C-alpha positions as YAML, in Angstrom:
chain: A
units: angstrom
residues:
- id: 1
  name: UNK
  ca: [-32.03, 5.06, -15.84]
- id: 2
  name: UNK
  ca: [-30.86, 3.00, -12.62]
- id: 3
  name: UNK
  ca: [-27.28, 4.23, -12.61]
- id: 4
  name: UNK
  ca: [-29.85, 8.05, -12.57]
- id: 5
  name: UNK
  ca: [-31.73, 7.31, -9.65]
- id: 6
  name: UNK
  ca: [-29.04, 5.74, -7.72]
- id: 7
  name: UNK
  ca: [-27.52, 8.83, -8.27]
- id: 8
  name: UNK
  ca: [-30.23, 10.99, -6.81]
- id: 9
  name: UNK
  ca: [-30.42, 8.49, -3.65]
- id: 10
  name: UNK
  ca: [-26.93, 9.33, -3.02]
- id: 11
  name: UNK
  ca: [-27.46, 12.90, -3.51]
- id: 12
  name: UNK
  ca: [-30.41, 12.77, -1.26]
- id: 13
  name: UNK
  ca: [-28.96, 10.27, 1.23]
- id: 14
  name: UNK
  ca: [-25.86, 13.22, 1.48]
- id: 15
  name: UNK
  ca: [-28.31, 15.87, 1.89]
- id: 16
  name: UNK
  ca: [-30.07, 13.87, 4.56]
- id: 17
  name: UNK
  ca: [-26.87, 13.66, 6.20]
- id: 18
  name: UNK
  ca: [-25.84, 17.00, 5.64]
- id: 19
  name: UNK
  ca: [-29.53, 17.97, 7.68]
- id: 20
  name: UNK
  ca: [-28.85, 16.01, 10.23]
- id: 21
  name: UNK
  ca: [-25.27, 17.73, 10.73]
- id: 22
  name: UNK
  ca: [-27.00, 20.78, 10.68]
- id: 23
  name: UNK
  ca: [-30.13, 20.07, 12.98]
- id: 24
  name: UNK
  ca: [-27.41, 18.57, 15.36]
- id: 25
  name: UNK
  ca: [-25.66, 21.65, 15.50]
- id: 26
  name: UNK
  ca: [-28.71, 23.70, 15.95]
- id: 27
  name: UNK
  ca: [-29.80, 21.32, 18.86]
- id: 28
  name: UNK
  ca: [-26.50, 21.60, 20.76]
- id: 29
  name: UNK
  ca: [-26.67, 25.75, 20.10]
- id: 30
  name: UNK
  ca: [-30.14, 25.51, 21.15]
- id: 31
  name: UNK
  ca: [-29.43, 23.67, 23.95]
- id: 32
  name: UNK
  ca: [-26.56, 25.94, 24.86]
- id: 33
  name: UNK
  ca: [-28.60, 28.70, 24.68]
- id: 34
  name: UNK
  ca: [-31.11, 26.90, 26.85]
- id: 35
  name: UNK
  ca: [-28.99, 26.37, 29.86]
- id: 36
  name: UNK
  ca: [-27.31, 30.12, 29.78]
- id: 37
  name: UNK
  ca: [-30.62, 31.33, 29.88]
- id: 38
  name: UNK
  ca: [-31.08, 29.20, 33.15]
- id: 39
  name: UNK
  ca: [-28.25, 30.60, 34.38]
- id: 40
  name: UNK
  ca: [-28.90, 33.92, 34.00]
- id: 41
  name: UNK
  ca: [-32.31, 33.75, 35.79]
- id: 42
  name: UNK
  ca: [-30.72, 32.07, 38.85]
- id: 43
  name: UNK
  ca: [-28.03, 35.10, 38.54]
- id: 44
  name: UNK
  ca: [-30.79, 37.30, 38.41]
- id: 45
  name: UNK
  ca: [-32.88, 35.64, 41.17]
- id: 46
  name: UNK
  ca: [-29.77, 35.79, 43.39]
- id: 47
  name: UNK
  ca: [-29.49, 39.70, 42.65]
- id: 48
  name: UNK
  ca: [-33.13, 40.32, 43.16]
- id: 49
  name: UNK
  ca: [-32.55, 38.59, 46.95]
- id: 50
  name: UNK
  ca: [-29.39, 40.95, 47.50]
- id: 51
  name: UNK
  ca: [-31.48, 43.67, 46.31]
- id: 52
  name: UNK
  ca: [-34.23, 42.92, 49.00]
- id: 53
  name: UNK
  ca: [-31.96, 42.44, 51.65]
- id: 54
  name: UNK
  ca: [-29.98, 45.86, 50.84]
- id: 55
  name: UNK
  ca: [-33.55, 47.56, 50.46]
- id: 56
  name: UNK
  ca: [-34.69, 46.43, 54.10]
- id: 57
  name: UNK
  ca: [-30.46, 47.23, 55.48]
- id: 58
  name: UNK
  ca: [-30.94, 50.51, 54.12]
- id: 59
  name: UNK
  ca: [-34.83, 51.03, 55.82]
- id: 60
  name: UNK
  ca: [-33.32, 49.35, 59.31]
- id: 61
  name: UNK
  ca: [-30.78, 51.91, 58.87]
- id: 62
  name: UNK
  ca: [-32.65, 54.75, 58.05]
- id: 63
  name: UNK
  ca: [-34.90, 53.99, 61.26]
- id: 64
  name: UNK
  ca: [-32.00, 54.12, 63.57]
- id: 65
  name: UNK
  ca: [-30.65, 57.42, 62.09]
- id: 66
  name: UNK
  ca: [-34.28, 59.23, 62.82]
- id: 67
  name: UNK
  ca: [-34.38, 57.56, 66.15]
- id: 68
  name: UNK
  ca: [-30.71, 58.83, 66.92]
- id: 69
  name: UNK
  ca: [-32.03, 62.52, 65.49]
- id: 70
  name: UNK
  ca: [-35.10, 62.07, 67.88]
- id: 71
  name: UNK
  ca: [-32.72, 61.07, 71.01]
- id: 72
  name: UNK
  ca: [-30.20, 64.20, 69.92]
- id: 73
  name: UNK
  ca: [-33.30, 66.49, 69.57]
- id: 74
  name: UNK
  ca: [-34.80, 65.36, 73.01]
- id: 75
  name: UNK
  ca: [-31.42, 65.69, 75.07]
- id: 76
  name: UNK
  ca: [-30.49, 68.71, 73.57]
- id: 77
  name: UNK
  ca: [-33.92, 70.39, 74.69]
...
């Protein structure tokens, strides 16, 4: 009867260390995971910015094309 339940301690005490393996593994992935995702946002915070600052290139442009039109249009009157 002793010999059986130091048996199932070892089994269990290999299982436990088995888990713990595994929830290590899952806590690196996890943690992994956890900075990409960071990562990503800053990417995508950067590329939002460039986005602005093309959006408000391209209006700035835009105005001086209608205000070269308007200076063509005048002069050629």
């Amino acid at each position: 009867l002793t010999m059986e339940f130091e048996k199932r301690i070892s089994d269990y005490e290999q299982e436990l260390l088995r888990s713990a393996a595994d929830s290590d593994a899952l806590s690196r992935t996890l943690q992994e995971r956890s900075n990409m995702l960071v990562k990503i946002s800053e990417e995508k915070s950067r590329g939002d910015a460039e986005i602005e600052t093309l959006k408000s290139n391209l209006e700035m442009c835009d105005r001086e094309i209608k205000s070269l039109k308007y200076e063509v249009h005048v002069v050629t009157k």
